[in-house]
Amino acid sequence: MDELELLKKDWKKETNKFPKLSYDDIYKMILKKSSSIVKWIFILSLLEFIFWSVLSFALKDNESIKKFNNYDADYAIIPLTIISYLVLGYFFFVFYKNYKSISVTDSTKSLMEKILKTRRTVKHYVAFNLIFSIVAVVIALFIEFEQDQDLINLVNTAAANGKSLQFYTTFTITVITVLVITILVLLLFYWLIYGLLLRRLNKNYTELKKLDL
Amino acid sequence: MSQSLEHSFVEQLETNQNIVHKVCRLYTNNQDAHNDLFQEITIQLWKAFPKFRGDSKFSTWMYRVALNTAITLYRKKKRRIKTQEFDSIEFKIKAVEYDDTEEQQLKLLYNAVQELNDIEKALVFLYLEDKNYKEISETMGISEVNARVKMNRIKTKLKTILNP
C-alpha cells in the first residue's frame, strides 16, 4: 500500500487524540496579542522611519550643524530637506499600502510575496537614506571647504608647506573610512535583525518559487 | 467587535478545532510549541473573521489561515528541537487494531513526514485532509500541475527516508 494512503487511514483517527479545548479556552485565546512576524516587521519598520526622521532633527542641535547654519548654504540645505521629507512621505505611503494588503486568507505564495514587498519598501527607504547621507556629506564638505575659515586656513598652511596632496589624501581617506564603517555597522545590524526574522520565510518562499519553475 | 461575532467565531472554532490541532501536530514537536502555535492560529483566524463572508465553509477557510500562520506568520519562541518527540504522551499512536508491523510503520511514517520541509508538510497535510489538487494549488498559490508533480516527488522522498 502507498505510504501516504496508510498515513491517511490513520490520520482520520487522529481526531480523538487531541485535547479538546473548551469554549472558554478559545475565548481567552482571542483576547491575547499576536506575535506574528508581520507584527514584528510593522514595529521594526515604524522604528526605522522614526529613527531616520528623528536623526535629522537630532542633528539640528549639533554644534557643527549650528555653525553650518551660519554659512550661505540655503541653496543646498533647502532642496535637500524638501527631498528628504517628500521621499519619507512617499515611502511611508507605499509601505502602509503594502502592509494593509497583507492578508492571511491569501494563498501562501501571495501572502509571502506581500510580506516581502512590504519589507522591501523599508529596505529601499533605508538604501535611499544611506545614499542621501553620502551625497549630503559630500555637499557639506564642499561648502565647508568654501566657507569654513578654520578649514581654509588649514588648507592654506598645507599648501604653503607643499603638503596639499598629502592633506587632501588624508582627508579623503578619513571621510571614506568613517562612511564605510558606518554603513557596515548598519548593514550588520540589518542583516542580524531581518536575517533572523525572515530566514524561514525566505527559505519557504524560495521553495515555493522553485515549484513553479 | 460585537459579542455575537465573538460568540459565533468561538463556537465554530470549538467545533472545528481539530483542523488547527492537526496543523500544529505537523509543524511542532512538543506540547508547548503546539499550544503556542494553536494560540497564534486562533488569533489570526479571529483577526480575519470579520472578512469571512461565508461563501466557503468555515472549515475550508480555516485551512488556509491555519497553514499560512504555521508556514509564514508564526515566529517560533524557541529554537526548534531537531530530535523527534512524536512519542510524547499526547501524540502516542495507539495500536488498537493494528498489528505491530503497521504500528511501527506508522511511527516511522510520522517521523518521516516530520523531516519534510514546511511547504512539503503543507501539501501532505492537504492531501491527508482529502483536498483535491485544485484546492491544494489554490491554497498554496502554485499551479495544479506543479502541485501534482510535487506530491509525487514527496511520495518518493518519503520512500527514500523510510528505506535509505
mmCIF file of C-alpha atoms in Angstrom:
data_model
loop_
_atom_site.group_PDB
_atom_site.id
_atom_site.type_symbol
_atom_site.label_atom_id
_atom_site.label_comp_id
_atom_site.label_asym_id
_atom_site.label_seq_id
_atom_site.Cartn_x
_atom_site.Cartn_y
_atom_site.Cartn_z
ATOM 1 C CA MET A 1 0.000 0.000 0.000
ATOM 2 C CA ASP A 2 1.114 3.550 -0.739
ATOM 3 C CA GLU A 3 2.749 5.043 2.358
ATOM 4 C CA LEU A 4 0.591 8.135 2.284
ATOM 5 C CA GLU A 5 -2.591 6.099 1.972
ATOM 6 C CA LEU A 6 -1.633 4.204 5.103
ATOM 7 C CA LEU A 7 -0.981 7.509 6.815
ATOM 8 C CA LYS A 8 -4.298 8.899 5.612
ATOM 9 C CA LYS A 9 -6.145 5.971 7.137
ATOM 10 C CA ASP A 10 -4.556 6.672 10.487
ATOM 11 C CA TRP A 11 -4.800 10.458 10.109
ATOM 12 C CA LYS A 12 -8.573 10.259 10.121
ATOM 13 C CA LYS A 13 -8.479 8.561 13.500
ATOM 14 C CA GLU A 14 -6.202 11.271 14.882
ATOM 15 C CA THR A 15 -9.207 13.340 15.886
ATOM 16 C CA ASN A 16 -9.664 11.642 19.228
ATOM 17 C CA LYS A 17 -6.066 12.094 20.258
ATOM 18 C CA PHE A 18 -6.053 15.850 20.752
ATOM 19 C CA PRO A 19 -7.014 17.585 23.961
ATOM 20 C CA LYS A 20 -10.404 19.188 23.400
ATOM 21 C CA LEU A 21 -10.340 22.916 24.142
ATOM 22 C CA SER A 22 -13.444 24.390 25.702
ATOM 23 C CA TYR A 23 -15.363 27.484 24.590
ATOM 24 C CA ASP A 24 -13.706 29.474 27.394
ATOM 25 C CA ASP A 25 -10.195 28.278 26.469
ATOM 26 C CA ILE A 26 -10.687 29.539 22.920
ATOM 27 C CA TYR A 27 -12.341 32.754 24.074
ATOM 28 C CA LYS A 28 -9.300 33.531 26.256
ATOM 29 C CA MET A 29 -7.023 32.992 23.265
ATOM 30 C CA ILE A 30 -8.728 35.600 21.086
ATOM 31 C CA LEU A 31 -8.021 38.215 23.744
ATOM 32 C CA LYS A 32 -4.282 37.592 23.553
ATOM 33 C CA LYS A 33 -1.879 39.562 21.379
ATOM 34 C CA SER A 34 -0.388 38.175 18.208
ATOM 35 C CA SER A 35 3.363 37.691 17.934
ATOM 36 C CA SER A 36 3.463 37.076 14.191
ATOM 37 C CA ILE A 37 6.371 38.172 12.029
ATOM 38 C CA VAL A 38 4.088 40.642 10.220
ATOM 39 C CA LYS A 39 3.562 42.434 13.503
ATOM 40 C CA TRP A 40 7.307 42.481 14.113
ATOM 41 C CA ILE A 41 8.028 43.774 10.631
ATOM 42 C CA PHE A 42 5.466 46.522 11.167
ATOM 43 C CA ILE A 43 7.003 47.566 14.506
ATOM 44 C CA LEU A 44 10.573 47.434 13.200
ATOM 45 C CA SER A 45 9.636 49.373 10.064
ATOM 46 C CA LEU A 46 7.934 52.084 12.092
ATOM 47 C CA LEU A 47 11.035 52.312 14.273
ATOM 48 C CA GLU A 48 13.159 52.693 11.157
ATOM 49 C CA PHE A 49 11.004 55.504 9.804
ATOM 50 C CA ILE A 50 11.146 57.184 13.219
ATOM 51 C CA PHE A 51 14.879 56.617 13.561
ATOM 52 C CA TRP A 52 15.736 58.226 10.226
ATOM 53 C CA SER A 53 13.357 61.138 10.757
ATOM 54 C CA VAL A 54 14.483 61.807 14.330
ATOM 55 C CA LEU A 55 18.113 61.544 13.300
ATOM 56 C CA SER A 56 17.873 64.620 11.102
ATOM 57 C CA PHE A 57 16.077 66.562 13.861
ATOM 58 C CA ALA A 58 18.614 65.488 16.476
ATOM 59 C CA LEU A 59 21.454 66.600 14.270
ATOM 60 C CA LYS A 60 19.986 70.092 14.013
ATOM 61 C CA ASP A 61 21.037 70.753 17.621
ATOM 62 C CA ASN A 62 24.538 69.597 16.993
ATOM 63 C CA GLU A 63 27.231 72.334 17.369
ATOM 64 C CA SER A 64 28.808 71.770 13.976
ATOM 65 C CA ILE A 65 25.398 71.872 12.280
ATOM 66 C CA LYS A 66 24.611 75.128 14.085
ATOM 67 C CA LYS A 67 27.855 76.524 12.750
ATOM 68 C CA PHE A 68 26.827 75.229 9.358
ATOM 69 C CA ASN A 69 23.584 77.198 9.534
ATOM 70 C CA ASN A 70 25.590 80.413 9.586
ATOM 71 C CA TYR A 71 27.035 79.669 6.165
ATOM 72 C CA ASP A 72 25.448 80.715 2.978
ATOM 73 C CA ALA A 73 24.206 77.215 2.224
ATOM 74 C CA ASP A 74 20.447 77.550 1.847
ATOM 75 C CA TYR A 75 20.723 76.756 -1.846
ATOM 76 C CA ALA A 76 21.772 73.225 -0.850
ATOM 77 C CA ILE A 77 20.028 72.692 2.503
ATOM 78 C CA ILE A 78 16.507 73.686 1.464
ATOM 79 C CA PRO A 79 16.255 71.370 -1.582
ATOM 80 C CA LEU A 80 17.854 68.503 0.380
ATOM 81 C CA THR A 81 15.385 68.930 3.238
ATOM 82 C CA ILE A 82 12.408 69.083 0.894
ATOM 83 C CA ILE A 83 13.607 65.988 -0.966
ATOM 84 C CA SER A 84 14.091 64.036 2.270
ATOM 85 C CA TYR A 85 10.562 64.840 3.502
ATOM 86 C CA LEU A 86 8.961 64.075 0.142
ATOM 87 C CA VAL A 87 10.782 60.767 -0.002
ATOM 88 C CA LEU A 88 9.820 59.921 3.581
ATOM 89 C CA GLY A 89 6.179 60.669 2.749
ATOM 90 C CA TYR A 90 6.300 58.592 -0.418
ATOM 91 C CA PHE A 91 7.945 55.576 1.195
ATOM 92 C CA PHE A 92 5.671 55.674 4.206
ATOM 93 C CA PHE A 93 2.617 55.759 1.966
ATOM 94 C CA VAL A 94 3.832 52.806 -0.132
ATOM 95 C CA PHE A 95 4.859 50.896 2.995
ATOM 96 C CA TYR A 96 1.462 51.388 4.643
ATOM 97 C CA LYS A 97 -0.391 50.447 1.455
ATOM 98 C CA ASN A 98 1.657 47.253 1.116
ATOM 99 C CA TYR A 99 1.274 46.442 4.797
ATOM 100 C CA LYS A 100 -2.506 46.798 4.574
ATOM 101 C CA SER A 101 -2.626 44.468 1.585
ATOM 102 C CA ILE A 102 -1.166 41.575 3.615
ATOM 103 C CA SER A 103 -3.980 39.120 4.136
ATOM 104 C CA VAL A 104 -3.782 35.786 5.902
ATOM 105 C CA THR A 105 -6.560 34.475 3.668
ATOM 106 C CA ASP A 106 -4.455 34.852 0.505
ATOM 107 C CA SER A 107 -2.695 31.874 -0.993
ATOM 108 C CA THR A 108 0.559 31.009 0.766
ATOM 109 C CA LYS A 109 2.663 32.292 -2.112
ATOM 110 C CA SER A 110 0.804 35.571 -2.430
ATOM 111 C CA LEU A 111 0.959 36.145 1.332
ATOM 112 C CA MET A 112 4.717 35.637 1.286
ATOM 113 C CA GLU A 113 5.117 37.960 -1.692
ATOM 114 C CA LYS A 114 3.178 40.724 0.023
ATOM 115 C CA ILE A 115 5.196 40.441 3.225
ATOM 116 C CA LEU A 116 8.455 40.539 1.292
ATOM 117 C CA LYS A 117 7.210 43.505 -0.748
ATOM 118 C CA THR A 118 6.343 45.433 2.418
ATOM 119 C CA ARG A 119 9.754 44.693 3.823
ATOM 120 C CA ARG A 120 11.414 45.668 0.554
ATOM 121 C CA THR A 121 9.820 49.129 0.688
ATOM 122 C CA VAL A 122 11.508 49.823 4.005
ATOM 123 C CA LYS A 123 14.758 48.391 2.677
ATOM 124 C CA HIS A 124 14.612 50.809 -0.249
ATOM 125 C CA TYR A 125 13.927 53.669 2.139
ATOM 126 C CA VAL A 126 17.000 52.761 4.165
ATOM 127 C CA ALA A 127 19.090 52.426 0.995
ATOM 128 C CA PHE A 128 17.861 55.838 -0.104
ATOM 129 C CA ASN A 129 18.855 57.294 3.260
ATOM 130 C CA LEU A 130 22.326 55.822 3.057
ATOM 131 C CA ILE A 131 22.908 57.221 -0.430
ATOM 132 C CA PHE A 132 21.286 60.503 0.565
ATOM 133 C CA SER A 133 23.593 60.742 3.620
ATOM 134 C CA ILE A 134 26.657 60.184 1.460
ATOM 135 C CA VAL A 135 25.550 62.866 -1.007
ATOM 136 C CA ALA A 136 24.762 65.240 1.881
ATOM 137 C CA VAL A 137 28.183 64.634 3.450
ATOM 138 C CA VAL A 138 29.936 65.344 0.139
ATOM 139 C CA ILE A 139 27.924 68.544 -0.417
ATOM 140 C CA ALA A 140 28.541 69.636 3.194
ATOM 141 C CA LEU A 141 32.265 69.100 2.751
ATOM 142 C CA PHE A 142 32.326 71.254 -0.382
ATOM 143 C CA ILE A 143 30.542 74.028 1.498
ATOM 144 C CA GLU A 144 32.947 73.662 4.441
ATOM 145 C CA PHE A 145 35.945 73.945 2.147
ATOM 146 C CA GLU A 146 34.431 77.051 0.643
ATOM 147 C CA GLN A 147 33.242 78.825 3.773
ATOM 148 C CA ASP A 148 34.789 77.389 6.973
ATOM 149 C CA GLN A 149 37.611 79.783 7.837
ATOM 150 C CA ASP A 150 39.427 77.241 10.080
ATOM 151 C CA LEU A 151 39.446 74.679 7.323
ATOM 152 C CA ILE A 152 40.506 77.246 4.704
ATOM 153 C CA ASN A 153 43.434 78.189 6.971
ATOM 154 C CA LEU A 154 44.430 74.552 7.292
ATOM 155 C CA VAL A 155 44.326 74.112 3.510
ATOM 156 C CA ASN A 156 46.419 77.243 3.036
ATOM 157 C CA THR A 157 49.016 76.137 5.608
ATOM 158 C CA ALA A 158 49.272 72.734 3.951
ATOM 159 C CA ALA A 159 49.646 74.410 0.538
ATOM 160 C CA ALA A 160 52.350 76.759 1.899
ATOM 161 C CA ASN A 161 54.301 73.744 3.182
ATOM 162 C CA GLY A 162 53.888 71.976 -0.149
ATOM 163 C CA LYS A 163 51.722 69.278 1.501
ATOM 164 C CA SER A 164 48.481 69.935 -0.345
ATOM 165 C CA LEU A 165 48.275 66.475 -1.865
ATOM 166 C CA GLN A 166 49.027 64.811 1.454
ATOM 167 C CA PHE A 167 46.349 66.894 3.183
ATOM 168 C CA TYR A 168 43.640 66.074 0.658
ATOM 169 C CA THR A 169 44.574 62.398 0.565
ATOM 170 C CA THR A 170 44.408 62.051 4.360
ATOM 171 C CA PHE A 171 41.160 63.965 4.449
ATOM 172 C CA THR A 172 39.512 61.889 1.725
ATOM 173 C CA ILE A 173 40.669 58.586 3.228
ATOM 174 C CA THR A 174 39.348 59.601 6.667
ATOM 175 C CA VAL A 175 35.949 60.596 5.297
ATOM 176 C CA ILE A 176 35.633 57.399 3.234
ATOM 177 C CA THR A 177 36.699 55.208 6.175
ATOM 178 C CA VAL A 178 34.152 56.793 8.506
ATOM 179 C CA LEU A 179 31.389 56.384 5.892
ATOM 180 C CA VAL A 180 32.313 52.775 5.137
ATOM 181 C CA ILE A 181 32.443 51.820 8.830
ATOM 182 C CA THR A 182 29.066 53.463 9.498
ATOM 183 C CA ILE A 183 27.479 51.694 6.540
ATOM 184 C CA LEU A 184 28.998 48.334 7.519
ATOM 185 C CA VAL A 185 27.714 48.645 11.093
ATOM 186 C CA LEU A 186 24.233 49.481 9.794
ATOM 187 C CA LEU A 187 24.288 46.609 7.319
ATOM 188 C CA LEU A 188 25.400 44.166 10.016
ATOM 189 C CA PHE A 189 22.587 45.386 12.222
ATOM 190 C CA TYR A 190 20.042 44.875 9.432
ATOM 191 C CA TRP A 191 21.438 41.533 8.471
ATOM 192 C CA LEU A 192 21.122 40.345 12.067
ATOM 193 C CA ILE A 193 17.589 41.605 12.686
ATOM 194 C CA TYR A 194 15.927 40.877 9.367
ATOM 195 C CA GLY A 195 18.112 37.913 8.539
ATOM 196 C CA LEU A 196 16.880 36.124 11.632
ATOM 197 C CA LEU A 197 13.302 37.330 11.333
ATOM 198 C CA LEU A 198 12.887 36.488 7.659
ATOM 199 C CA ARG A 199 15.170 33.466 7.301
ATOM 200 C CA ARG A 200 12.352 30.933 7.431
ATOM 201 C CA LEU A 201 10.084 32.994 5.200
ATOM 202 C CA ASN A 202 12.780 33.444 2.577
ATOM 203 C CA LYS A 203 13.573 29.734 2.647
ATOM 204 C CA ASN A 204 9.919 28.759 2.218
ATOM 205 C CA TYR A 205 9.365 31.355 -0.485
ATOM 206 C CA THR A 206 12.346 30.054 -2.458
ATOM 207 C CA GLU A 207 10.972 26.533 -2.078
ATOM 208 C CA LEU A 208 7.551 27.600 -3.400
ATOM 209 C CA LYS A 209 9.060 29.529 -6.280
ATOM 210 C CA LYS A 210 11.150 26.516 -7.225
ATOM 211 C CA LEU A 211 7.919 24.533 -7.646
ATOM 212 C CA ASP A 212 6.674 26.880 -10.324
ATOM 213 C CA LEU A 213 9.856 26.953 -12.391
ATOM 214 C CA MET B 1 -16.157 43.724 17.748
ATOM 215 C CA SER B 2 -19.657 42.692 18.676
ATOM 216 C CA GLN B 3 -20.372 39.935 21.143
ATOM 217 C CA SER B 4 -22.413 37.933 18.682
ATOM 218 C CA LEU B 5 -19.463 37.902 16.290
ATOM 219 C CA GLU B 6 -17.227 36.651 19.079
ATOM 220 C CA HIS B 7 -19.734 34.033 20.059
ATOM 221 C CA SER B 8 -20.227 32.820 16.503
ATOM 222 C CA PHE B 9 -16.459 32.633 15.948
ATOM 223 C CA VAL B 10 -15.585 30.812 19.176
ATOM 224 C CA GLU B 11 -18.406 28.339 18.652
ATOM 225 C CA GLN B 12 -17.342 27.494 15.101
ATOM 226 C CA LEU B 13 -13.702 27.196 16.067
ATOM 227 C CA GLU B 14 -14.606 24.971 19.008
ATOM 228 C CA THR B 15 -16.407 22.620 16.623
ATOM 229 C CA ASN B 16 -13.603 22.657 14.041
ATOM 230 C CA GLN B 17 -10.626 22.838 16.402
ATOM 231 C CA ASN B 18 -9.206 19.562 15.169
ATOM 232 C CA ILE B 19 -8.080 21.189 11.927
ATOM 233 C CA VAL B 20 -5.894 23.551 13.942
ATOM 234 C CA HIS B 21 -4.660 20.730 16.167
ATOM 235 C CA LYS B 22 -3.644 18.737 13.114
ATOM 236 C CA VAL B 23 -1.691 21.644 11.629
ATOM 237 C CA CYS B 24 0.036 22.143 14.986
ATOM 238 C CA ARG B 25 0.837 18.452 15.131
ATOM 239 C CA LEU B 26 2.661 18.651 11.796
ATOM 240 C CA TYR B 27 4.563 21.850 12.467
ATOM 241 C CA THR B 28 5.578 21.421 16.089
ATOM 242 C CA ASN B 29 7.095 18.634 18.069
ATOM 243 C CA ASN B 30 6.276 19.314 21.666
ATOM 244 C CA GLN B 31 3.209 20.324 23.630
ATOM 245 C CA ASP B 32 4.382 23.865 24.460
ATOM 246 C CA ALA B 33 5.049 24.710 20.846
ATOM 247 C CA HIS B 34 1.759 23.053 19.882
ATOM 248 C CA ASN B 35 -0.182 25.285 22.295
ATOM 249 C CA ASP B 36 1.755 28.342 21.208
ATOM 250 C CA LEU B 37 1.038 27.782 17.521
ATOM 251 C CA PHE B 38 -2.590 26.937 18.299
ATOM 252 C CA GLN B 39 -2.936 30.293 20.003
ATOM 253 C CA GLU B 40 -1.348 32.235 17.133
ATOM 254 C CA ILE B 41 -3.593 30.487 14.594
ATOM 255 C CA THR B 42 -6.633 31.308 16.746
ATOM 256 C CA ILE B 43 -5.614 34.984 16.892
ATOM 257 C CA GLN B 44 -5.071 35.114 13.122
ATOM 258 C CA LEU B 45 -8.408 33.400 12.481
ATOM 259 C CA TRP B 46 -10.145 35.855 14.778
ATOM 260 C CA LYS B 47 -8.480 38.845 13.129
ATOM 261 C CA ALA B 48 -9.553 37.627 9.695
ATOM 262 C CA PHE B 49 -13.037 36.537 10.796
ATOM 263 C CA PRO B 50 -14.845 39.860 10.137
ATOM 264 C CA LYS B 51 -13.935 39.453 6.463
ATOM 265 C CA PHE B 52 -15.151 35.855 6.334
ATOM 266 C CA ARG B 53 -18.168 36.087 4.091
ATOM 267 C CA GLY B 54 -19.399 32.576 4.406
ATOM 268 C CA ASP B 55 -19.194 31.868 0.660
ATOM 269 C CA SER B 56 -16.954 28.955 1.570
ATOM 270 C CA LYS B 57 -17.303 26.638 4.525
ATOM 271 C CA PHE B 58 -15.788 27.848 7.802
ATOM 272 C CA SER B 59 -13.562 24.771 7.849
ATOM 273 C CA THR B 60 -12.289 25.397 4.274
ATOM 274 C CA TRP B 61 -11.455 28.972 5.175
ATOM 275 C CA MET B 62 -9.667 27.718 8.293
ATOM 276 C CA TYR B 63 -7.258 25.505 6.324
ATOM 277 C CA ARG B 64 -5.773 28.494 4.558
ATOM 278 C CA VAL B 65 -5.414 30.717 7.609
ATOM 279 C CA ALA B 66 -4.048 27.894 9.752
ATOM 280 C CA LEU B 67 -1.469 26.827 7.171
ATOM 281 C CA ASN B 68 -0.444 30.391 6.364
ATOM 282 C CA THR B 69 0.096 31.062 10.041
ATOM 283 C CA ALA B 70 2.119 27.887 10.549
ATOM 284 C CA ILE B 71 4.282 28.370 7.449
ATOM 285 C CA THR B 72 4.668 32.125 7.231
ATOM 286 C CA LEU B 73 3.447 34.187 10.148
ATOM 287 C CA TYR B 74 4.369 32.119 13.159
ATOM 288 C CA ARG B 75 7.527 33.178 14.901
ATOM 289 C CA LYS B 76 8.867 30.366 16.992
ATOM 290 C CA LYS B 77 9.668 31.412 20.521
ATOM 291 C CA LYS B 78 12.359 28.837 20.964
ATOM 292 C CA ARG B 79 14.682 27.153 18.556
ATOM 293 C CA ARG B 80 13.020 24.083 17.145
ATOM 294 C CA ILE B 81 14.476 20.942 18.619
ATOM 295 C CA LYS B 82 15.678 18.657 15.886
ATOM 296 C CA THR B 83 15.050 15.404 17.728
ATOM 297 C CA GLN B 84 11.651 13.925 17.150
ATOM 298 C CA GLU B 85 9.318 13.926 20.091
ATOM 299 C CA PHE B 86 6.416 12.293 18.404
ATOM 300 C CA ASP B 87 6.150 9.652 21.066
ATOM 301 C CA SER B 88 5.162 12.132 23.731
ATOM 302 C CA ILE B 89 2.123 11.119 25.744
ATOM 303 C CA GLU B 90 -0.303 13.370 23.899
ATOM 304 C CA PHE B 91 0.675 12.120 20.486
ATOM 305 C CA LYS B 92 1.162 8.491 21.249
ATOM 306 C CA ILE B 93 -0.010 6.435 18.331
ATOM 307 C CA LYS B 94 -2.399 3.895 19.646
ATOM 308 C CA ALA B 95 -2.270 0.468 18.095
ATOM 309 C CA VAL B 96 -5.739 -0.757 18.807
ATOM 310 C CA GLU B 97 -6.472 -2.570 15.620
ATOM 311 C CA TYR B 98 -3.046 -2.551 14.028
ATOM 312 C CA ASP B 99 -0.510 -5.237 14.323
ATOM 313 C CA ASP B 100 2.989 -4.346 15.456
ATOM 314 C CA THR B 101 4.349 -4.017 11.961
ATOM 315 C CA GLU B 102 1.737 -1.499 10.907
ATOM 316 C CA GLU B 103 2.119 0.461 14.108
ATOM 317 C CA GLN B 104 5.855 0.536 13.649
ATOM 318 C CA GLN B 105 5.465 1.579 10.032
ATOM 319 C CA LEU B 106 3.137 4.409 11.018
ATOM 320 C CA LYS B 107 5.539 5.679 13.609
ATOM 321 C CA LEU B 108 8.283 5.736 11.023
ATOM 322 C CA LEU B 109 5.965 7.452 8.586
ATOM 323 C CA TYR B 110 5.055 10.226 11.014
ATOM 324 C CA ASN B 111 8.725 10.715 11.729
ATOM 325 C CA ALA B 112 9.481 10.821 8.010
ATOM 326 C CA VAL B 113 6.781 13.478 7.449
ATOM 327 C CA GLN B 114 8.329 15.464 10.264
ATOM 328 C CA GLU B 115 11.569 15.560 8.282
ATOM 329 C CA LEU B 116 9.908 17.232 5.278
ATOM 330 C CA ASN B 117 10.230 20.985 4.804
ATOM 331 C CA ASP B 118 7.402 23.411 5.641
ATOM 332 C CA ILE B 119 5.985 23.532 2.107
ATOM 333 C CA GLU B 120 6.062 19.772 1.667
ATOM 334 C CA LYS B 121 4.309 19.347 5.005
ATOM 335 C CA ALA B 122 1.551 21.701 3.855
ATOM 336 C CA LEU B 123 0.984 19.647 0.700
ATOM 337 C CA VAL B 124 0.954 16.416 2.705
ATOM 338 C CA PHE B 125 -1.466 17.949 5.201
ATOM 339 C CA LEU B 126 -3.933 18.987 2.495
ATOM 340 C CA TYR B 127 -3.575 15.602 0.829
ATOM 341 C CA LEU B 128 -4.273 13.794 4.100
ATOM 342 C CA GLU B 129 -7.301 16.025 4.579
ATOM 343 C CA ASP B 130 -8.633 14.729 1.247
ATOM 344 C CA LYS B 131 -8.296 18.023 -0.594
ATOM 345 C CA ASN B 132 -8.145 17.746 -4.367
ATOM 346 C CA TYR B 133 -5.292 19.184 -6.410
ATOM 347 C CA LYS B 134 -7.340 22.219 -7.404
ATOM 348 C CA GLU B 135 -7.845 23.158 -3.749
ATOM 349 C CA ILE B 136 -4.216 22.352 -2.901
ATOM 350 C CA SER B 137 -2.945 24.536 -5.745
ATOM 351 C CA GLU B 138 -5.265 27.418 -4.789
ATOM 352 C CA THR B 139 -4.272 27.276 -1.139
ATOM 353 C CA MET B 140 -0.568 27.221 -1.893
ATOM 354 C CA GLY B 141 -0.641 29.599 -4.868
ATOM 355 C CA ILE B 142 1.012 27.189 -7.308
ATOM 356 C CA SER B 143 -0.333 25.571 -10.460
ATOM 357 C CA GLU B 144 -2.332 22.372 -10.283
ATOM 358 C CA VAL B 145 0.198 20.507 -12.417
ATOM 359 C CA ASN B 146 3.045 21.567 -10.175
ATOM 360 C CA ALA B 147 1.109 20.566 -7.068
ATOM 361 C CA ARG B 148 0.642 17.110 -8.586
ATOM 362 C CA VAL B 149 4.298 16.823 -9.586
ATOM 363 C CA LYS B 150 5.440 17.947 -6.147
ATOM 364 C CA MET B 151 3.139 15.490 -4.431
ATOM 365 C CA ASN B 152 4.663 12.638 -6.419
ATOM 366 C CA ARG B 153 8.125 13.846 -5.502
ATOM 367 C CA ILE B 154 7.126 13.952 -1.844
ATOM 368 C CA LYS B 155 5.925 10.359 -2.064
ATOM 369 C CA THR B 156 9.295 9.364 -3.486
ATOM 370 C CA LYS B 157 11.094 11.386 -0.836
ATOM 371 C CA LEU B 158 9.139 9.671 1.913
ATOM 372 C CA LYS B 159 10.022 6.283 0.433
ATOM 373 C CA THR B 160 13.710 7.273 0.440
ATOM 374 C CA ILE B 161 13.548 8.476 4.046
ATOM 375 C CA LEU B 162 11.877 5.205 5.058
ATOM 376 C CA ASN B 163 14.221 2.972 3.069
ATOM 377 C CA PRO B 164 17.548 4.768 2.928
#
